[in-house]
RNA sequence: GCUCGUGUGGCGGAACAGGCAGACGCAACGGACUUAAAAUCCGUCGGAGUAAAAUCCGUACCGGUUCAAGUCCGGUCACGAGCACCA
């Protein structure tokens, strides 16, 4: 029977019956936790991206298993989320129904892929036995002060009548309906990820992650070293006081304290509280008008850096602590309320934005840094080098030293200090959505916010809910859900109507897999410390600054709560590339360039498909799909099958110590192949692994044609080839293994080791270069030293011709590679 | 605008750690087998050049370091990604 999808089914059935891939934590071998990012059960079928991610990571995990590791390889579903809800709004099919149906389909397809997932450890985030612990985690974070509520600006889609997550805002527009996003103030739940900003940064270097991903996280966290400096304020001629009656300090964050003597005005974010505080009666109308104007501005406008600066004078003044000057305080939306203190000191001479603003509104511009003493650089001069001028006692000081000098001086007055800021914001996790984990909080009119007691978890997501969007949380309209008793005082109370961002669900799922049936706790601490962290994590790079950051934060928070004792959830990370359509564009239905795996798999079998995915692309790069490339794999698989036919009746053994010249040549290729495939598969270089196996097949063909075949050795070679190929083509190789009379299963075979001595050749061919260009080639003993190689080369008759009268200045020999003669 | 990444034949892609560029495969071309086709097997396959060789050019472009550069350094261009008034 030649290879087909029937063979797939045969072995899938056998694997399942015999429990070949059941994970046993007590089995011998080092634990290895291999995980792919779980999938969102949106469509009915697995798409090519799933195949590319899952089938090849499965090959890697099979390889590790054969190497003797005790591999834990679970799979589950990120089952809550917007697409199912949107689909429900469109079709009326309840998200729970469509999701469960999709999960069933995907499970079946994943099994048909022939992956080693142990389904006993499956999880789906939409099931109460999972989201119960999501709620439990939320309450723990709340108790630790890491979950809190505050009023914030959120993204609002006026057409869909709902809040959108940041990631659902594409270039300022709603991903679904393309309308412009508005900003709206709402009271929301946040996770205090910023408390871990520094540690999230500090742990990055030790992670075996793609450098680019680490860079994205570094930028996203955005550490910025600077200083905070303060001004006293004057409103309507009087000094402003704080709530204690002390003089009010207006504090700003700056990275350029050296330019402090050049401050000519101060800017506050218009939506900040301090702005209202500073606005004088005379300016009130103008400021209010401006606030309304900025609130209306769309994200599109805000994002534009070419947008003209706008702003309004608040009427108040800041007093410069060093020179006593009164500088005006303005409000402008080029200052971001959420970053730093939401207040900026403006130095138009040395900042482009301040310069533009000052020019437009006629504010003073004072040069305080010059590239060299007395230089009249063009303004704004923003280079971070130079010396101070027009700065009184600080004149002549180099700018970096001046930062310290000025901050130190301010510190003695209690008006300044060094400060580190981060761009990272706390994680807004509330969603005015139906299909997610209900936030387990109760709002009591007398007790305030009260967590649901642990014994009452999970707070079940009700089934019968009107989830069509109208601007209110769908759960808010479900009285049976909303009405409850306060756990503290027993009075009538309301539940929180929001659900959690689905990134919460996925921020700890890797920790639930090993203990997915635990109903008494989120997971067993000892077990999780043994099983985690994940040793190899594979998924798309699009999660670099979201999921991959959230998970790291939750892991650290859990550690600090004593739930586990490691610092990082994913030790080693690989991103697969993206497979494009045959035309080189991203696959999309509208382009009509999609490739449906099912059609190919049913026609060619899973293993042909898997091998093509392995061979046709650099794994981390991806690339365009090609049907003819797939045909090449059919040929390859057929060649392997014919080799298996050739050896299936061979019973001879062979004596490894008495190999002929031809045997030795083949043995060299065999051992080289073992070495290369082992090395390349380990580092996700699947394409070159397959290439090496193709070379081995070519060498076997030559060997067979030589007419001088050692049957036992041939059998050994083909058997080894089958084992090497097994991770890539599990069904096919299992079938061949059976056919040639070997026992079940090929996956219980040990991974072959290579014989270093077989890789040593007696003589090797090296290239002889003259001045770096290859001139001719010569055979030398492989162990020859430089002196003897020089002698061999110099006695070669071709050398004189090549030198053409030049004399040898220098002779360089790179062992086993080449000789280079410098000639003049 | 800033930051990062990538650029190799007709195509997908190789190239340890600076050491014979183009592995392996696809497509193409020539041949064997065949009545024929498919399948299989053998051979050619970066460009210029030649009867064939020799030889020269060639890893986006310009320059540098080195005995030797796809690889390292400086600059330019193109494409892609991330961030985006972060003070």
Tab-separated table of N, CA and C (backbone and C1' of nucleotides) in Angstrom, chain A residues 212 220 224 254-255 302 307 309 334-336 339 344 353 423 425 615-616 618 622-623 628 632 635 639 642 687-688 691-692 694-695 698 705 765 773 777 812 814 817-818 820 822, chain B residues 1 3-6 11-17 19-27 39-43 54-58 66-69 80-87:
chain	number	residue	atom	x	y	z
A	212	UNK	N	14.859	40.307	18.284
A	212	UNK	CA	13.908	41.323	17.825
A	212	UNK	C	12.726	41.433	18.789
A	220	UNK	N	8.716	48.810	24.155
A	220	UNK	CA	7.353	48.953	24.661
A	220	UNK	C	7.390	49.399	26.125
A	224	UNK	N	13.040	55.362	30.655
A	224	UNK	CA	13.619	56.663	30.351
A	224	UNK	C	14.176	57.265	31.634
A	254	UNK	N	11.621	65.453	33.111
A	254	UNK	CA	12.445	65.854	31.970
A	254	UNK	C	13.694	65.001	31.878
A	255	UNK	N	14.124	64.748	30.636
A	255	UNK	CA	15.399	64.059	30.454
A	255	UNK	C	16.506	65.087	30.220
A	302	UNK	N	-4.617	62.770	16.428
A	302	UNK	CA	-3.645	62.753	17.519
A	302	UNK	C	-2.356	62.071	17.100
A	307	UNK	N	0.726	67.214	12.603
A	307	UNK	CA	-0.402	68.050	13.004
A	307	UNK	C	0.095	69.332	13.682
A	309	UNK	N	0.527	72.307	16.189
A	309	UNK	CA	0.344	72.382	17.638
A	309	UNK	C	-0.816	73.328	17.966
A	334	UNK	N	-0.301	68.244	23.143
A	334	UNK	CA	0.937	67.539	22.792
A	334	UNK	C	1.590	66.966	24.049
A	335	UNK	N	0.999	67.304	25.175
A	335	UNK	CA	1.430	66.679	26.418
A	335	UNK	C	0.433	65.579	26.768
A	336	UNK	N	0.977	64.394	27.097
A	336	UNK	CA	0.140	63.227	27.347
A	336	UNK	C	-0.115	63.101	28.841
A	339	UNK	N	1.575	60.026	30.907
A	339	UNK	CA	3.017	59.786	30.972
A	339	UNK	C	3.685	60.797	31.892
A	344	UNK	N	4.867	69.292	31.482
A	344	UNK	CA	6.163	69.371	30.818
A	344	UNK	C	6.739	70.768	30.971
A	353	UNK	N	9.363	70.210	19.438
A	353	UNK	CA	7.939	70.434	19.684
A	353	UNK	C	7.721	71.765	20.393
A	423	UNK	N	7.420	54.004	29.636
A	423	UNK	CA	6.342	54.260	28.693
A	423	UNK	C	5.179	53.290	28.908
A	425	UNK	N	2.136	51.328	30.194
A	425	UNK	CA	0.979	51.753	31.001
A	425	UNK	C	0.382	50.528	31.662
A	615	UNK	N	10.343	21.603	4.404
A	615	UNK	CA	11.412	21.762	3.409
A	615	UNK	C	11.329	23.076	2.622
A	616	UNK	N	10.120	23.553	2.390
A	616	UNK	CA	9.931	24.656	1.444
A	616	UNK	C	10.258	26.038	1.973
A	618	UNK	N	12.316	28.638	5.136
A	618	UNK	CA	13.100	28.818	6.355
A	618	UNK	C	12.061	29.039	7.452
A	622	UNK	N	9.158	31.914	6.723
A	622	UNK	CA	7.964	31.656	5.924
A	622	UNK	C	8.239	31.998	4.475
A	623	UNK	N	7.189	32.225	3.684
A	623	UNK	CA	7.397	32.545	2.272
A	623	UNK	C	6.214	32.081	1.454
A	628	UNK	N	4.100	23.179	-6.929
A	628	UNK	CA	5.116	22.303	-7.511
A	628	UNK	C	6.109	21.852	-6.446
A	632	UNK	N	7.435	17.909	-5.380
A	632	UNK	CA	8.793	17.438	-5.143
A	632	UNK	C	8.825	16.514	-3.942
A	635	UNK	N	7.664	13.020	-4.677
A	635	UNK	CA	8.768	12.273	-5.269
A	635	UNK	C	9.717	11.752	-4.197
A	639	UNK	N	10.611	7.893	-3.149
A	639	UNK	CA	11.971	7.347	-3.174
A	639	UNK	C	12.268	6.611	-1.878
A	642	UNK	N	10.497	3.313	-1.934
A	642	UNK	CA	11.163	2.306	-2.772
A	642	UNK	C	12.381	1.728	-2.068
A	687	UNK	N	14.278	22.872	7.027
A	687	UNK	CA	14.537	22.773	5.584
A	687	UNK	C	15.881	22.113	5.284
A	688	UNK	N	16.912	22.466	6.048
A	688	UNK	CA	18.211	21.858	5.782
A	688	UNK	C	18.253	20.411	6.287
A	691	UNK	N	16.963	18.518	3.486
A	691	UNK	CA	17.960	18.540	2.405
A	691	UNK	C	19.050	17.499	2.647
A	692	UNK	N	19.479	17.375	3.914
A	692	UNK	CA	20.526	16.394	4.220
A	692	UNK	C	20.021	14.970	3.978
A	694	UNK	N	17.799	14.132	1.764
A	694	UNK	CA	17.769	13.961	0.309
A	694	UNK	C	19.154	13.585	-0.194
A	695	UNK	N	20.163	14.228	0.378
A	695	UNK	CA	21.532	13.894	-0.013
A	695	UNK	C	21.850	12.437	0.324
A	698	UNK	N	20.357	10.270	-2.252
A	698	UNK	CA	21.178	10.300	-3.471
A	698	UNK	C	22.393	9.395	-3.324
A	705	UNK	N	23.788	1.516	-7.231
A	705	UNK	CA	24.185	1.378	-8.631
A	705	UNK	C	25.620	0.910	-8.765
A	765	UNK	N	39.996	16.999	-0.234
A	765	UNK	CA	40.344	17.914	-1.312
A	765	UNK	C	40.251	19.337	-0.795
A	773	UNK	N	41.917	34.002	-4.809
A	773	UNK	CA	41.069	33.431	-5.851
A	773	UNK	C	41.459	31.983	-6.061
A	777	UNK	N	42.648	22.660	-7.370
A	777	UNK	CA	42.342	21.881	-6.171
A	777	UNK	C	43.314	20.733	-6.038
A	812	UNK	N	49.294	30.559	3.465
A	812	UNK	CA	48.333	30.405	4.563
A	812	UNK	C	47.558	29.127	4.353
A	814	UNK	N	44.344	27.015	5.979
A	814	UNK	CA	43.238	26.908	6.924
A	814	UNK	C	42.858	25.439	6.960
A	817	UNK	N	40.294	23.229	4.911
A	817	UNK	CA	39.466	24.083	4.057
A	817	UNK	C	40.203	24.526	2.791
A	818	UNK	N	41.232	25.328	2.981
A	818	UNK	CA	41.909	25.833	1.792
A	818	UNK	C	43.308	26.330	2.119
A	820	UNK	N	45.891	29.489	0.871
A	820	UNK	CA	45.936	30.743	0.112
A	820	UNK	C	47.380	31.192	-0.001
A	822	UNK	N	49.882	34.148	-1.039
A	822	UNK	CA	50.009	35.566	-1.374
A	822	UNK	C	51.200	35.694	-2.304
B	1	G	P	10.922	61.169	7.400
B	1	G	O5'	11.445	61.060	8.904
B	1	G	C5'	11.932	62.216	9.529
B	1	G	C4'	11.659	62.118	10.991
B	1	G	C3'	12.299	60.926	11.672
B	1	G	O3'	13.630	61.204	12.036
B	1	G	C1'	10.023	61.075	12.329
B	3	U	P	17.192	56.142	15.204
B	3	U	O5'	16.569	54.775	15.731
B	3	U	C5'	16.562	54.457	17.126
B	3	U	C4'	15.840	53.160	17.337
B	3	U	C3'	16.321	51.998	16.484
B	3	U	O3'	17.504	51.408	16.996
B	3	U	C1'	13.968	52.073	16.394
B	4	C	P	18.546	50.770	15.931
B	4	C	O5'	17.843	49.398	15.549
B	4	C	C5'	17.596	48.414	16.546
B	4	C	C4'	16.618	47.396	16.020
B	4	C	C3'	17.050	46.632	14.774
B	4	C	O3'	17.980	45.608	15.070
B	4	C	C1'	14.803	47.301	14.510
B	5	G	P	19.027	45.154	13.918
B	5	G	O5'	18.108	44.357	12.897
B	5	G	C5'	17.511	43.118	13.283
B	5	G	C4'	16.521	42.678	12.242
B	5	G	C3'	17.081	42.405	10.855
B	5	G	O3'	17.681	41.138	10.778
B	5	G	C1'	15.095	43.665	10.653
B	6	U	P	18.904	40.910	9.755
B	6	U	O5'	18.167	40.897	8.341
B	6	U	C5'	17.301	39.811	8.002
B	6	U	C4'	16.579	40.123	6.713
B	6	U	C3'	17.468	40.333	5.487
B	6	U	O3'	17.872	39.102	4.932
B	6	U	C1'	15.832	42.029	5.561
B	11	C	P	14.471	34.907	-9.640
B	11	C	O5'	13.519	33.746	-9.107
B	11	C	C5'	12.106	33.915	-9.078
B	11	C	C4'	11.474	32.697	-8.458
B	11	C	C3'	11.944	32.367	-7.052
B	11	C	O3'	11.291	33.152	-6.074
B	11	C	C1'	11.968	30.403	-8.350
B	12	G	P	12.052	33.459	-4.722
B	12	G	O5'	11.888	32.100	-3.908
B	12	G	C5'	10.586	31.614	-3.614
B	12	G	C4'	10.691	30.338	-2.831
B	12	G	C3'	11.625	30.384	-1.648
B	12	G	O3'	11.023	31.017	-0.550
B	12	G	C1'	11.990	28.382	-2.854
B	13	G	P	11.857	31.710	0.564
B	13	G	O5'	12.739	30.488	1.029
B	13	G	C5'	14.047	30.678	1.545
B	13	G	C4'	14.795	29.394	1.355
B	13	G	C3'	16.202	29.402	1.897
B	13	G	O3'	16.156	28.938	3.242
B	13	G	C1'	16.240	28.723	-0.354
B	14	A	P	17.305	29.319	4.228
B	14	A	O5'	18.311	28.146	3.900
B	14	A	C5'	19.556	28.462	3.441
B	14	A	C4'	20.357	27.232	3.290
B	14	A	C3'	21.747	27.405	3.875
B	14	A	O3'	21.795	26.885	5.166
B	14	A	C1'	21.897	26.925	1.575
B	15	A	P	22.424	27.801	6.313
B	15	A	O5'	23.914	28.040	5.793
B	15	A	C5'	24.829	26.961	5.752
B	15	A	C4'	26.098	27.411	5.093
B	15	A	C3'	26.705	28.704	5.645
B	15	A	O3'	27.441	28.483	6.821
B	15	A	C1'	26.686	28.787	3.293
B	16	C	P	27.565	29.674	7.871
B	16	C	O5'	28.134	28.947	9.173
B	16	C	C5'	27.263	28.182	9.995
B	16	C	C4'	28.090	27.419	10.986
B	16	C	C3'	29.032	28.280	11.844
B	16	C	O3'	28.411	28.614	13.062
B	16	C	C1'	30.244	26.506	10.832
B	17	A	P	28.165	30.090	13.502
B	17	A	O5'	29.583	30.813	13.458
B	17	A	C5'	29.583	32.228	13.648
B	17	A	C4'	31.000	32.710	13.748
B	17	A	C3'	31.803	32.600	12.457
B	17	A	O3'	32.719	33.691	12.386
B	17	A	C1'	32.828	31.305	14.135
B	19	G	P	34.037	31.937	7.351
B	19	G	O5'	34.895	31.401	6.122
B	19	G	C5'	34.773	32.047	4.859
B	19	G	C4'	35.700	31.381	3.874
B	19	G	C3'	35.677	29.856	3.932
B	19	G	O3'	35.927	29.379	2.625
B	19	G	C1'	37.852	30.621	4.414
B	20	C	P	34.714	29.084	1.630
B	20	C	O5'	35.596	28.629	0.378
B	20	C	C5'	36.395	29.568	-0.349
B	20	C	C4'	36.354	29.198	-1.801
B	20	C	C3'	34.947	29.109	-2.390
B	20	C	O3'	35.005	29.507	-3.756
B	20	C	C1'	35.994	27.035	-2.590
B	21	A	P	34.679	30.986	-4.139
B	21	A	O5'	33.181	31.163	-3.646
B	21	A	C5'	32.172	30.499	-4.349
B	21	A	C4'	30.988	30.300	-3.442
B	21	A	C3'	29.821	29.597	-4.107
B	21	A	O3'	29.967	28.200	-3.917
B	21	A	C1'	29.075	31.588	-3.071
B	22	G	P	29.443	27.184	-4.979
B	22	G	O5'	27.870	27.374	-4.915
B	22	G	C5'	27.140	27.097	-3.712
B	22	G	C4'	25.726	27.544	-3.909
B	22	G	C3'	25.046	26.875	-5.091
B	22	G	O3'	24.423	25.705	-4.612
B	22	G	C1'	24.612	29.230	-5.034
B	23	A	P	24.006	24.551	-5.603
B	23	A	O5'	24.109	23.287	-4.641
B	23	A	C5'	25.362	22.910	-4.084
B	23	A	C4'	25.170	22.349	-2.711
B	23	A	C3'	23.996	21.394	-2.543
B	23	A	O3'	24.338	20.082	-2.938
B	23	A	C1'	23.982	22.970	-0.794
B	24	C	P	23.491	19.294	-4.013
B	24	C	O5'	22.048	19.273	-3.348
B	24	C	C5'	21.765	18.423	-2.240
B	24	C	C4'	20.384	18.721	-1.707
B	24	C	C3'	19.295	18.770	-2.783
B	24	C	O3'	18.849	17.478	-3.131
B	24	C	C1'	19.083	20.640	-1.382
B	25	G	P	18.459	17.179	-4.647
B	25	G	O5'	17.173	18.093	-4.856
B	25	G	C5'	15.941	17.716	-4.255
B	25	G	C4'	14.965	18.851	-4.291
B	25	G	C3'	14.442	19.288	-5.646
B	25	G	O3'	13.500	18.377	-6.174
B	25	G	C1'	14.882	21.170	-4.316
B	26	C	P	13.225	18.333	-7.727
B	26	C	O5'	12.485	19.718	-7.986
B	26	C	C5'	11.178	19.925	-7.473
B	26	C	C4'	10.711	21.306	-7.831
B	26	C	C3'	10.647	21.617	-9.315
B	26	C	O3'	9.504	21.049	-9.921
B	26	C	C1'	11.632	23.422	-8.187
B	27	A	P	9.609	20.470	-11.387
B	27	A	O5'	9.817	21.798	-12.260
B	27	A	C5'	8.779	22.763	-12.355
B	27	A	C4'	9.298	23.994	-13.058
B	27	A	C3'	9.919	23.748	-14.431
B	27	A	O3'	8.955	23.657	-15.451
B	27	A	C1'	11.354	25.106	-13.152
B	39	A	P	5.731	12.307	-14.587
B	39	A	O5'	6.190	10.937	-13.932
B	39	A	C5'	5.494	10.402	-12.808
B	39	A	C4'	5.994	9.012	-12.498
B	39	A	C3'	7.496	8.908	-12.271
B	39	A	O3'	7.865	9.263	-10.959
B	39	A	C1'	6.816	7.229	-13.780
B	40	U	P	9.247	10.034	-10.711
B	40	U	O5'	10.327	8.940	-11.105
B	40	U	C5'	10.447	7.746	-10.347
B	40	U	C4'	11.398	6.795	-11.030
B	40	U	C3'	12.786	7.356	-11.294
B	40	U	O3'	13.602	7.288	-10.138
B	40	U	C1'	11.999	6.301	-13.236
B	41	C	P	14.659	8.438	-9.854
B	41	C	O5'	15.821	8.066	-10.866
B	41	C	C5'	16.507	6.828	-10.728
B	41	C	C4'	17.363	6.589	-11.949
B	41	C	C3'	18.317	7.719	-12.297
B	41	C	O3'	19.479	7.702	-11.503
B	41	C	C1'	17.209	7.009	-14.251
B	42	C	P	20.217	9.071	-11.164
B	42	C	O5'	20.986	9.382	-12.521
B	42	C	C5'	22.016	8.530	-12.974
B	42	C	C4'	22.509	9.003	-14.313
B	42	C	C3'	22.915	10.472	-14.373
B	42	C	O3'	24.195	10.709	-13.828
B	42	C	C1'	21.591	9.950	-16.254
B	43	G	P	24.486	12.089	-13.104
B	43	G	O5'	24.554	13.133	-14.319
B	43	G	C5'	25.631	13.084	-15.236
B	43	G	C4'	25.355	13.979	-16.407
B	43	G	C3'	25.233	15.462	-16.112
B	43	G	O3'	26.487	16.074	-15.929
B	43	G	C1'	23.517	14.823	-17.608
B	54	A	P	38.243	26.807	-17.699
B	54	A	O5'	39.465	27.792	-17.981
B	54	A	C5'	40.805	27.311	-17.906
B	54	A	C4'	41.731	28.301	-18.567
B	54	A	C3'	41.698	29.707	-17.977
B	54	A	O3'	42.513	29.816	-16.832
B	54	A	C1'	41.553	29.832	-20.329
B	55	U	P	41.962	30.446	-15.501
B	55	U	O5'	41.520	31.889	-16.002
B	55	U	C5'	42.496	32.837	-16.438
B	55	U	C4'	41.826	33.969	-17.172
B	55	U	C3'	40.835	34.774	-16.347
B	55	U	O3'	41.491	35.715	-15.515
B	55	U	C1'	39.851	34.276	-18.439
B	56	C	P	40.938	36.016	-14.057
B	56	C	O5'	39.769	37.054	-14.377
B	56	C	C5'	40.071	38.287	-15.022
B	56	C	C4'	38.824	38.913	-15.572
B	56	C	C3'	37.716	39.159	-14.557
B	56	C	O3'	37.941	40.328	-13.796
B	56	C	C1'	36.782	38.173	-16.487
B	57	C	P	37.460	40.364	-12.285
B	57	C	O5'	35.880	40.509	-12.458
B	57	C	C5'	35.328	41.692	-13.038
B	57	C	C4'	33.840	41.537	-13.222
B	57	C	C3'	33.048	41.172	-11.969
B	57	C	O3'	32.826	42.279	-11.117
B	57	C	C1'	32.313	39.832	-13.764
B	58	G	P	32.763	42.047	-9.531
B	58	G	O5'	31.441	41.194	-9.358
B	58	G	C5'	30.172	41.789	-9.602
B	58	G	C4'	29.092	40.752	-9.509
B	58	G	C3'	28.947	40.103	-8.141
B	58	G	O3'	28.171	40.926	-7.287
B	58	G	C1'	28.870	38.446	-9.834
B	66	U	P	44.252	46.456	6.375
B	66	U	O5'	43.885	44.921	6.291
B	66	U	C5'	43.854	44.128	7.475
B	66	U	C4'	43.394	42.742	7.135
B	66	U	C3'	44.136	42.074	5.987
B	66	U	O3'	45.362	41.508	6.416
B	66	U	C1'	41.797	41.776	5.711
B	67	C	P	46.660	41.590	5.447
B	67	C	O5'	46.327	40.544	4.292
B	67	C	C5'	47.124	40.495	3.129
B	67	C	C4'	46.749	39.282	2.309
B	67	C	C3'	45.269	39.110	2.050
B	67	C	O3'	44.851	39.874	0.949
B	67	C	C1'	46.159	37.062	2.794
B	68	A	P	43.481	40.647	1.008
B	68	A	O5'	42.419	39.473	1.114
B	68	A	C5'	42.199	38.630	-0.016
B	68	A	C4'	41.231	37.537	0.342
B	68	A	C3'	39.903	38.015	0.903
B	68	A	O3'	39.022	38.368	-0.126
B	68	A	C1'	40.759	36.243	2.222
B	69	A	P	37.964	39.498	0.084
B	69	A	O5'	36.972	38.890	1.184
B	69	A	C5'	36.166	37.759	0.904
B	69	A	C4'	34.742	38.027	1.332
B	69	A	C3'	34.056	39.158	0.586
B	69	A	O3'	32.662	38.880	0.491
B	69	A	C1'	34.178	39.721	2.856
B	80	G	P	6.657	47.556	1.803
B	80	G	O5'	6.980	46.680	3.086
B	80	G	C5'	6.704	45.289	3.089
B	80	G	C4'	7.280	44.643	4.313
B	80	G	C3'	6.788	45.189	5.647
B	80	G	O3'	5.521	44.704	5.994
B	80	G	C1'	9.124	44.913	5.737
B	81	A	P	4.568	45.589	6.912
B	81	A	O5'	5.243	45.414	8.342
B	81	A	C5'	5.224	44.150	8.990
B	81	A	C4'	6.087	44.191	10.221
B	81	A	C3'	5.668	45.205	11.286
B	81	A	O3'	4.601	44.739	12.072
B	81	A	C1'	7.994	45.333	10.956
B	82	G	P	3.626	45.795	12.757
B	82	G	O5'	4.525	46.359	13.943
B	82	G	C5'	4.860	45.529	15.047
B	82	G	C4'	5.782	46.283	15.966
B	82	G	C3'	5.255	47.616	16.466
B	82	G	O3'	4.358	47.474	17.535
B	82	G	C1'	7.464	47.901	15.726
B	83	C	P	3.172	48.553	17.680
B	83	C	O5'	3.957	49.869	18.129
B	83	C	C5'	4.617	49.903	19.385
B	83	C	C4'	5.440	51.159	19.501
B	83	C	C3'	4.681	52.464	19.345
B	83	C	O3'	3.941	52.810	20.500
B	83	C	C1'	6.664	52.577	18.101
B	84	A	P	2.485	53.480	20.278
B	84	A	O5'	2.840	54.880	19.640
B	84	A	C5'	3.539	55.843	20.383
B	84	A	C4'	4.167	56.820	19.436
B	84	A	C3'	3.254	57.907	18.931
B	84	A	O3'	3.154	58.905	19.932
B	84	A	C1'	4.683	57.129	17.200
B	85	C	P	2.202	60.133	19.767
B	85	C	O5'	3.270	61.193	20.241
B	85	C	C5'	4.571	61.192	19.682
B	85	C	C4'	5.179	62.559	19.862
B	85	C	C3'	5.252	62.980	21.325
B	85	C	O3'	6.505	63.592	21.582
B	85	C	C1'	4.073	64.579	20.044
B	86	C	P	7.795	62.644	21.818
B	86	C	O5'	7.506	61.983	23.235
B	86	C	C5'	7.662	62.740	24.425
B	86	C	C4'	7.909	61.808	25.588
B	86	C	C3'	8.923	60.700	25.306
B	86	C	O3'	9.626	60.442	26.495
B	86	C	C1'	6.833	59.744	25.860
B	87	A	P	11.154	60.741	26.506
B	87	A	O5'	11.235	62.325	26.407
B	87	A	C5'	11.498	63.042	27.538
B	87	A	C4'	11.237	64.503	27.302
B	87	A	C3'	11.098	65.273	28.614
B	87	A	O3'	12.353	65.736	29.049
B	87	A	C1'	9.210	65.697	27.273
